[in-house]
Short mmCIF file of N, CA and C in Angstrom, two decimals:
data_model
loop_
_atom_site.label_atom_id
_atom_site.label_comp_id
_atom_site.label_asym_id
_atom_site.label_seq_id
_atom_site.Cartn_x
_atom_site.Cartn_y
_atom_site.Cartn_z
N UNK A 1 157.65 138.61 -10.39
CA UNK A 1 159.00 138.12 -10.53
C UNK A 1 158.95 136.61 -10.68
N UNK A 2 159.61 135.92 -11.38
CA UNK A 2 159.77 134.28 -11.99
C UNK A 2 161.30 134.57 -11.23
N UNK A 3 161.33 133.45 -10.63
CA UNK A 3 162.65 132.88 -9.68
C UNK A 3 163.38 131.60 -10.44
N UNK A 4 164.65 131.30 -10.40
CA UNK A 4 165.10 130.55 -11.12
C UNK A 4 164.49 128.67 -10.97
N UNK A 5 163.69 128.80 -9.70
CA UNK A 5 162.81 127.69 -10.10
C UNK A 5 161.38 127.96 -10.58
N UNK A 6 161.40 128.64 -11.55
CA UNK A 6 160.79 129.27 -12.31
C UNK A 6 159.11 129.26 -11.16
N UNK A 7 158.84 129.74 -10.12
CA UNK A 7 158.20 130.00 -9.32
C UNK A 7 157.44 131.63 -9.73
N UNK A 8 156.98 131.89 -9.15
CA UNK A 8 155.72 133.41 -9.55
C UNK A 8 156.00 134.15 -8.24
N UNK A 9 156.25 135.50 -7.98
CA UNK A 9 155.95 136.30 -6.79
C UNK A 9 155.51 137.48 -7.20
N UNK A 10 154.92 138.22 -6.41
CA UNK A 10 154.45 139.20 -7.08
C UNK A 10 154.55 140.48 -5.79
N UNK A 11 154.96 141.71 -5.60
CA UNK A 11 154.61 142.77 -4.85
C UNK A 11 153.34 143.61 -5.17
N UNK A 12 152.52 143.85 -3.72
CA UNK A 12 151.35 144.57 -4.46
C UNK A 12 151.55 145.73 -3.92
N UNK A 13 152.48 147.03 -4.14
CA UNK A 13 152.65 147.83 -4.18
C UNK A 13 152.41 148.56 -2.52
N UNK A 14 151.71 149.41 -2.62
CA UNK A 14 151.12 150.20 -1.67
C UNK A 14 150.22 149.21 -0.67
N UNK A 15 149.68 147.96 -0.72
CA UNK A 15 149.27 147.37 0.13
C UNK A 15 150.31 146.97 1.15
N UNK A 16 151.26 146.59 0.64
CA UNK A 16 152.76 146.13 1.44
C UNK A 16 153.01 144.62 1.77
N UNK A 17 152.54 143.62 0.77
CA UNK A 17 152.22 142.49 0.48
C UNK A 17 153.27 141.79 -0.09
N UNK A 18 153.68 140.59 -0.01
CA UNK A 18 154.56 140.07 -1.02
C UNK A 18 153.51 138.79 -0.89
N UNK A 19 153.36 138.15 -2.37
CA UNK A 19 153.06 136.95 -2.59
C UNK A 19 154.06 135.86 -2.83
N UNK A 20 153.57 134.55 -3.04
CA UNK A 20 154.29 133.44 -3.62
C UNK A 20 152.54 133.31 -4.33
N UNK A 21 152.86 132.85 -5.90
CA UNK A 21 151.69 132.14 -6.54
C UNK A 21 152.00 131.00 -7.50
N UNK A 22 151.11 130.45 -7.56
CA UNK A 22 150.98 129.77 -8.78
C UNK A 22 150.43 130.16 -9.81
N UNK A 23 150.96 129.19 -10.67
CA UNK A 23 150.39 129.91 -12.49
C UNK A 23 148.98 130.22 -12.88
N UNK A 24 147.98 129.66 -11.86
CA UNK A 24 146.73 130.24 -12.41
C UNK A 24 146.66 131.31 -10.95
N UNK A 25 146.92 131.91 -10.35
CA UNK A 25 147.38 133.26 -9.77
C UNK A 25 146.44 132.62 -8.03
N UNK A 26 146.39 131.50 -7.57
CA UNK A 26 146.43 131.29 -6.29
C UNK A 26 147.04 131.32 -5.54
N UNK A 27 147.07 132.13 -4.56
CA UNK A 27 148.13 132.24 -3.45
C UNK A 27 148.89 131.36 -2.99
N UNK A 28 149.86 130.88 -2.75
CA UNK A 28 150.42 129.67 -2.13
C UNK A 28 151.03 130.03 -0.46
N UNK A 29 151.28 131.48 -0.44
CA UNK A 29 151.83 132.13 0.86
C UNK A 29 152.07 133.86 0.21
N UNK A 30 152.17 134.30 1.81
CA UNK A 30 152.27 135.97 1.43
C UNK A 30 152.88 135.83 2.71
N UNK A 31 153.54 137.51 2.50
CA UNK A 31 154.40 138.09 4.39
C UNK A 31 153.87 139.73 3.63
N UNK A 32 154.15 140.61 5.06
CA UNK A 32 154.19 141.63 5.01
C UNK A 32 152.60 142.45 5.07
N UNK A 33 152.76 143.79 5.48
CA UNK A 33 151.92 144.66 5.65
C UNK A 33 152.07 146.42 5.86
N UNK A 34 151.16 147.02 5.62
CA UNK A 34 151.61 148.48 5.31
C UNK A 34 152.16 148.58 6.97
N UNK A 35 153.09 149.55 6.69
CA UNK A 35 153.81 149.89 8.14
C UNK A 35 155.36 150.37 8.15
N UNK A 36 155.76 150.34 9.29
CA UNK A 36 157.35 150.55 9.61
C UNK A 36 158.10 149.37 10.42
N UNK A 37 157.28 148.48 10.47
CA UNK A 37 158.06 147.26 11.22
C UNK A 37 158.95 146.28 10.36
N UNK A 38 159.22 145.64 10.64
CA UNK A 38 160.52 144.45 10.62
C UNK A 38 159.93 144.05 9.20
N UNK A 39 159.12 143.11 8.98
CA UNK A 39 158.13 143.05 8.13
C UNK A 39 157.27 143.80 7.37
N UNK A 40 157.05 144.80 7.26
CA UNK A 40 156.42 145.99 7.12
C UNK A 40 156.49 146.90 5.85
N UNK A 41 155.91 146.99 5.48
CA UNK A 41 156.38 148.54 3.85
C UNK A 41 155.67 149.43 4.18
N UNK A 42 156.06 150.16 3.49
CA UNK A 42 155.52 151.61 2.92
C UNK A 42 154.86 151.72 1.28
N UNK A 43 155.41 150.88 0.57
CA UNK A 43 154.83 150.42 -0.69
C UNK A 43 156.10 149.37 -1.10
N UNK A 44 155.55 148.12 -1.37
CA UNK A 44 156.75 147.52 -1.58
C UNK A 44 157.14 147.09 -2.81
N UNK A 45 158.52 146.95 -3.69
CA UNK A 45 158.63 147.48 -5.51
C UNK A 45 159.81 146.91 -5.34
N UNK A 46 160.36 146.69 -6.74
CA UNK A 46 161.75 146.36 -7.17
C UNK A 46 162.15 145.02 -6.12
N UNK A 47 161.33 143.60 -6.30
CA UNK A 47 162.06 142.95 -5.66
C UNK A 47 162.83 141.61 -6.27
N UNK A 48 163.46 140.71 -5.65
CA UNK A 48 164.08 139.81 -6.31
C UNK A 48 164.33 138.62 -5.19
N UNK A 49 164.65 137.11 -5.70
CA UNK A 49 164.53 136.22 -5.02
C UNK A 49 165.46 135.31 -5.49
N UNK A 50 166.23 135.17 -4.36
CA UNK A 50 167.67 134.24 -4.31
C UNK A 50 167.48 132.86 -5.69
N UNK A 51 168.64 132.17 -6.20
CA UNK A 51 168.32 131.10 -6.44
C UNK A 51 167.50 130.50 -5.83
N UNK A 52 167.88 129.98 -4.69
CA UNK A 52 167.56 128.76 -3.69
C UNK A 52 166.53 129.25 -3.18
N UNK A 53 165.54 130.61 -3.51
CA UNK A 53 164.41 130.72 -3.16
C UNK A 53 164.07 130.84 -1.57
N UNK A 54 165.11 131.25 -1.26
CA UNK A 54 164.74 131.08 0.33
C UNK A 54 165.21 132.79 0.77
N UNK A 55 165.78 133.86 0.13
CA UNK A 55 166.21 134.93 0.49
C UNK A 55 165.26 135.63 -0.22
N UNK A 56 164.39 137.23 -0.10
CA UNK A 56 163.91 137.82 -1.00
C UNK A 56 164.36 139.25 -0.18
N UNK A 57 164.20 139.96 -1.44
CA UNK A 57 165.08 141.26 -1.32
C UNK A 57 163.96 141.53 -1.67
N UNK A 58 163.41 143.26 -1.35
CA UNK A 58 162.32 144.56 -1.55
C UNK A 58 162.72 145.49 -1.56
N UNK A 59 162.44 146.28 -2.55
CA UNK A 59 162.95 147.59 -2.45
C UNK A 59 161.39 148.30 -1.70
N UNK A 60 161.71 148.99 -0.82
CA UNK A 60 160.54 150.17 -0.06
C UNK A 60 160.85 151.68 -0.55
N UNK A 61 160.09 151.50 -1.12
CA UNK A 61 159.80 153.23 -2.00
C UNK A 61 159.43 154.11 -0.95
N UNK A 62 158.76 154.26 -0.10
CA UNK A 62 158.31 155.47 0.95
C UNK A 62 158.96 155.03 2.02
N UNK A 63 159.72 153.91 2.87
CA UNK A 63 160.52 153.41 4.03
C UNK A 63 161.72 153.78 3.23
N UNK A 64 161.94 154.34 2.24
CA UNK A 64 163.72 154.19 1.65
C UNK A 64 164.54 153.36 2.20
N UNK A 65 164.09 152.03 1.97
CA UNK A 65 165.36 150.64 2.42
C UNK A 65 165.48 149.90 1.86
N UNK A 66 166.07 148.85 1.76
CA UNK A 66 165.69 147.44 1.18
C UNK A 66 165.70 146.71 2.30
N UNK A 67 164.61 145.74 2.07
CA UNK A 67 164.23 144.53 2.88
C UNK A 67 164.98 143.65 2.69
N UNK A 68 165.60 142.24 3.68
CA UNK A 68 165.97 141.52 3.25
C UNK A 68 165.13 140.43 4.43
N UNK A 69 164.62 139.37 3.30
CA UNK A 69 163.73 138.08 4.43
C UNK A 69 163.98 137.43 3.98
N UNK A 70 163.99 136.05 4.82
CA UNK A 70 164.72 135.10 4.78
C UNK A 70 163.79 133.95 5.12
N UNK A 71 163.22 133.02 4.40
CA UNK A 71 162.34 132.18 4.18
C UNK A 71 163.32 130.59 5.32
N UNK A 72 162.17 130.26 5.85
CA UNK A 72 162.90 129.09 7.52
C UNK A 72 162.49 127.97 6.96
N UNK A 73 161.31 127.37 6.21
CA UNK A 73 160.74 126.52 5.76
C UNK A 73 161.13 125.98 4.05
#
């Protein structure tokens, strides 16, 4: 996903990962892990990220929810 400050994120599915990257694909930050917690997926898909880059939405394909996190920094 490209965010309107044209930023890179990426979900890695079934690991339960969310990235932040840069353009040659280095990590800059990640959240999340396979699971049922607060933080947590089941496979994580379909996501999207506020303007202001500080809200990101997940859709959880096997948790049937959407995530909503909220970036402090």
């Amino acid at each position: 996903f490209v965010d309107a400050k044209n930023q890179l994120w990426m979900s890695t599915g079934q690991d339960g990962i969310i990235l932040r990257l840069d353009w040659n694909g280095k990590v800059l930050g990640r959240i999340g892990q396979v699971g049922f917690g607060t933080n947590d997926f089941g496979e994580a898909h379909f996501m999207t990220v506020s303007a202001d880059g500080k809200t990101i939405y997940v859709g959880d394909n096997v948790n049937n929810d959407i995530k909503k996190l909220e970036r402090i920094n």
